[in-house]
mmCIF file of C-alpha atoms in Angstrom:
data_model
loop_
_atom_site.group_PDB
_atom_site.id
_atom_site.type_symbol
_atom_site.label_atom_id
_atom_site.label_comp_id
_atom_site.label_asym_id
_atom_site.label_seq_id
_atom_site.Cartn_x
_atom_site.Cartn_y
_atom_site.Cartn_z
ATOM 1 C CA UNK A 1 -16.386 -30.548 -51.743
ATOM 2 C CA UNK A 2 -15.948 -26.854 -52.167
ATOM 3 C CA UNK A 3 -13.250 -24.725 -53.787
ATOM 4 C CA UNK A 4 -11.249 -24.696 -50.549
ATOM 5 C CA UNK A 5 -10.456 -28.396 -50.939
ATOM 6 C CA UNK A 6 -6.607 -28.382 -51.295
ATOM 7 C CA UNK A 7 -6.474 -31.046 -53.995
ATOM 8 C CA UNK A 8 -8.762 -28.976 -56.225
ATOM 9 C CA UNK A 9 -6.508 -25.966 -55.777
ATOM 10 C CA UNK A 10 -3.419 -28.012 -56.653
ATOM 11 C CA UNK A 11 -5.201 -29.522 -59.653
ATOM 12 C CA UNK A 12 -6.373 -26.135 -60.932
ATOM 13 C CA UNK A 13 -2.979 -24.514 -60.485
ATOM 14 C CA UNK A 14 -1.226 -27.476 -62.079
ATOM 15 C CA UNK A 15 -3.500 -27.490 -65.106
ATOM 16 C CA UNK A 16 -2.968 -23.747 -65.477
ATOM 17 C CA UNK A 17 0.803 -24.217 -65.480
ATOM 18 C CA UNK A 18 0.536 -27.086 -67.961
ATOM 19 C CA UNK A 19 -1.653 -24.979 -70.263
ATOM 20 C CA UNK A 20 0.771 -22.059 -70.132
ATOM 21 C CA UNK A 21 3.772 -24.228 -70.958
ATOM 22 C CA UNK A 22 1.818 -26.181 -73.590
ATOM 23 C CA UNK A 23 0.749 -22.987 -75.332
ATOM 24 C CA UNK A 24 4.353 -21.859 -75.701
ATOM 25 C CA UNK A 25 5.371 -25.247 -77.064
ATOM 26 C CA UNK A 26 2.388 -25.506 -79.442
ATOM 27 C CA UNK A 27 3.033 -22.056 -80.921
ATOM 28 C CA UNK A 28 6.653 -23.008 -81.556
ATOM 29 C CA UNK A 29 5.617 -26.279 -83.237
ATOM 30 C CA UNK A 30 2.733 -24.861 -85.311
ATOM 31 C CA UNK A 31 2.760 -25.947 -88.977
ATOM 32 C CA UNK A 32 0.182 -23.363 -90.043
ATOM 33 C CA UNK A 33 0.516 -19.820 -91.289
ATOM 34 C CA UNK A 34 -2.086 -17.049 -91.394
ATOM 35 C CA UNK A 35 -2.453 -17.200 -95.189
ATOM 36 C CA UNK A 36 -2.452 -21.008 -95.481
ATOM 37 C CA UNK A 37 -5.797 -22.005 -97.035
ATOM 38 C CA UNK A 38 -4.627 -25.344 -98.415
ATOM 39 C CA UNK A 39 -3.525 -26.941 -95.169
ATOM 40 C CA UNK A 40 -1.905 -30.273 -96.027
ATOM 41 C CA UNK A 41 -3.892 -33.232 -94.637
ATOM 42 C CA UNK A 42 -0.570 -34.962 -93.999
ATOM 43 C CA UNK A 43 0.028 -32.556 -91.108
ATOM 44 C CA UNK A 44 -3.167 -33.826 -89.469
ATOM 45 C CA UNK A 45 -2.115 -37.468 -89.748
ATOM 46 C CA UNK A 46 1.421 -36.759 -88.552
ATOM 47 C CA UNK A 47 0.179 -34.809 -85.543
ATOM 48 C CA UNK A 48 -2.361 -37.533 -84.686
ATOM 49 C CA UNK A 49 0.470 -40.086 -84.640
ATOM 50 C CA UNK A 50 2.670 -37.851 -82.477
ATOM 51 C CA UNK A 51 -0.216 -37.183 -80.068
ATOM 52 C CA UNK A 52 -0.991 -40.891 -79.694
ATOM 53 C CA UNK A 53 2.680 -41.744 -79.167
ATOM 54 C CA UNK A 54 2.949 -39.046 -76.491
ATOM 55 C CA UNK A 55 -0.227 -40.355 -74.853
ATOM 56 C CA UNK A 56 1.236 -43.859 -74.684
ATOM 57 C CA UNK A 57 4.569 -42.583 -73.374
ATOM 58 C CA UNK A 58 3.115 -40.304 -70.696
ATOM 59 C CA UNK A 59 0.212 -42.392 -69.469
ATOM 60 C CA UNK A 60 1.501 -45.848 -70.304
ATOM 61 C CA UNK A 61 -0.358 -49.009 -69.370
ATOM 62 C CA UNK A 62 -0.819 -48.189 -65.671
ATOM 63 C CA UNK A 63 -0.701 -44.446 -64.911
ATOM 64 C CA UNK A 64 -0.959 -42.994 -61.433
ATOM 65 C CA UNK A 65 -4.555 -41.847 -60.794
ATOM 66 C CA UNK A 66 -3.580 -38.192 -60.312
ATOM 67 C CA UNK A 67 -1.619 -38.261 -63.592
ATOM 68 C CA UNK A 68 -4.777 -39.294 -65.406
ATOM 69 C CA UNK A 69 -6.853 -36.585 -63.728
ATOM 70 C CA UNK A 70 -4.154 -34.017 -64.457
ATOM 71 C CA UNK A 71 -4.101 -35.100 -68.113
ATOM 72 C CA UNK A 72 -7.882 -35.080 -68.719
ATOM 73 C CA UNK A 73 -7.897 -31.848 -70.782
ATOM 74 C CA UNK A 74 -5.135 -33.218 -73.028
ATOM 75 C CA UNK A 75 -6.944 -36.515 -73.448
ATOM 76 C CA UNK A 76 -10.087 -34.578 -74.378
ATOM 77 C CA UNK A 77 -8.207 -32.660 -77.066
ATOM 78 C CA UNK A 78 -6.960 -35.858 -78.652
ATOM 79 C CA UNK A 79 -10.367 -37.536 -78.505
ATOM 80 C CA UNK A 80 -12.193 -34.723 -80.311
ATOM 81 C CA UNK A 81 -9.508 -34.310 -82.980
ATOM 82 C CA UNK A 82 -11.314 -35.843 -85.929
ATOM 83 C CA UNK A 83 -12.190 -34.838 -89.474
ATOM 84 C CA UNK A 84 -15.924 -35.338 -89.970
ATOM 85 C CA UNK A 85 -16.849 -35.237 -93.653
ATOM 86 C CA UNK A 86 -20.574 -35.145 -92.844
ATOM 87 C CA UNK A 87 -20.242 -31.653 -91.386
ATOM 88 C CA UNK A 88 -19.342 -30.240 -94.811
ATOM 89 C CA UNK A 89 -22.572 -31.222 -96.580
ATOM 90 C CA UNK A 90 -24.793 -28.298 -97.491
ATOM 91 C CA UNK A 91 -22.832 -25.644 -95.636
ATOM 92 C CA UNK A 92 -20.067 -23.140 -96.125
ATOM 93 C CA UNK A 93 -17.847 -25.181 -93.797
ATOM 94 C CA UNK A 94 -14.844 -26.386 -95.783
ATOM 95 C CA UNK A 95 -12.583 -29.425 -95.397
ATOM 96 C CA UNK A 96 -9.785 -26.987 -94.562
ATOM 97 C CA UNK A 97 -11.651 -25.968 -91.392
ATOM 98 C CA UNK A 98 -11.994 -29.572 -90.230
ATOM 99 C CA UNK A 99 -8.334 -30.363 -90.907
ATOM 100 C CA UNK A 100 -7.121 -27.301 -89.030
ATOM 101 C CA UNK A 101 -9.416 -27.975 -86.056
ATOM 102 C CA UNK A 102 -8.282 -31.612 -85.832
ATOM 103 C CA UNK A 103 -4.613 -30.644 -86.181
ATOM 104 C CA UNK A 104 -4.817 -27.948 -83.504
ATOM 105 C CA UNK A 105 -6.611 -30.241 -81.040
ATOM 106 C CA UNK A 106 -4.006 -32.975 -81.504
ATOM 107 C CA UNK A 107 -1.163 -30.469 -81.204
ATOM 108 C CA UNK A 108 -2.583 -28.942 -78.032
ATOM 109 C CA UNK A 109 -3.310 -32.384 -76.553
ATOM 110 C CA UNK A 110 0.232 -33.526 -77.271
ATOM 111 C CA UNK A 111 1.699 -30.327 -75.848
ATOM 112 C CA UNK A 112 -0.367 -30.661 -72.668
ATOM 113 C CA UNK A 113 0.626 -34.308 -72.236
ATOM 114 C CA UNK A 114 4.257 -33.414 -72.829
ATOM 115 C CA UNK A 115 4.178 -30.965 -69.905
ATOM 116 C CA UNK A 116 2.210 -33.156 -67.484
ATOM 117 C CA UNK A 117 5.010 -35.422 -66.162
ATOM 118 C CA UNK A 118 7.200 -32.523 -65.046
ATOM 119 C CA UNK A 119 4.333 -30.844 -63.201
ATOM 120 C CA UNK A 120 3.251 -34.154 -61.661
ATOM 121 C CA UNK A 121 6.800 -34.842 -60.477
ATOM 122 C CA UNK A 122 6.998 -31.402 -58.859
ATOM 123 C CA UNK A 123 3.752 -32.059 -56.976
ATOM 124 C CA UNK A 124 4.720 -35.456 -55.581
ATOM 125 C CA UNK A 125 8.423 -34.721 -55.008
ATOM 126 C CA UNK A 126 9.302 -34.918 -51.306
ATOM 127 C CA UNK A 127 12.433 -32.783 -51.674
#
């Protein structure tokens, strides 16, 4: 397959649209300010729950194959969103950094998943 394969073009364009819409949504939902150095761990847990609920709603028990492929970047965000205490040992990396990274990955994953059904429906719509 090369870049001229139509499905790859549709997939790339669709993911670009999803990312654009997700970015706007994520910025509006952001629970973090520029001077916030005590980011509440509760935000991380709340966002993880919302991301998992959105995952279950959007993908469900038996998603269409193209929906899954379209949602791969969002799924990746949710999978890597974790606070790893071992990364703090012996370094200047602080728990705050881990919490913010996990929160942002879950938020972006949820935002991407939230936008996926509309884009998928537009692709497969016959009208």
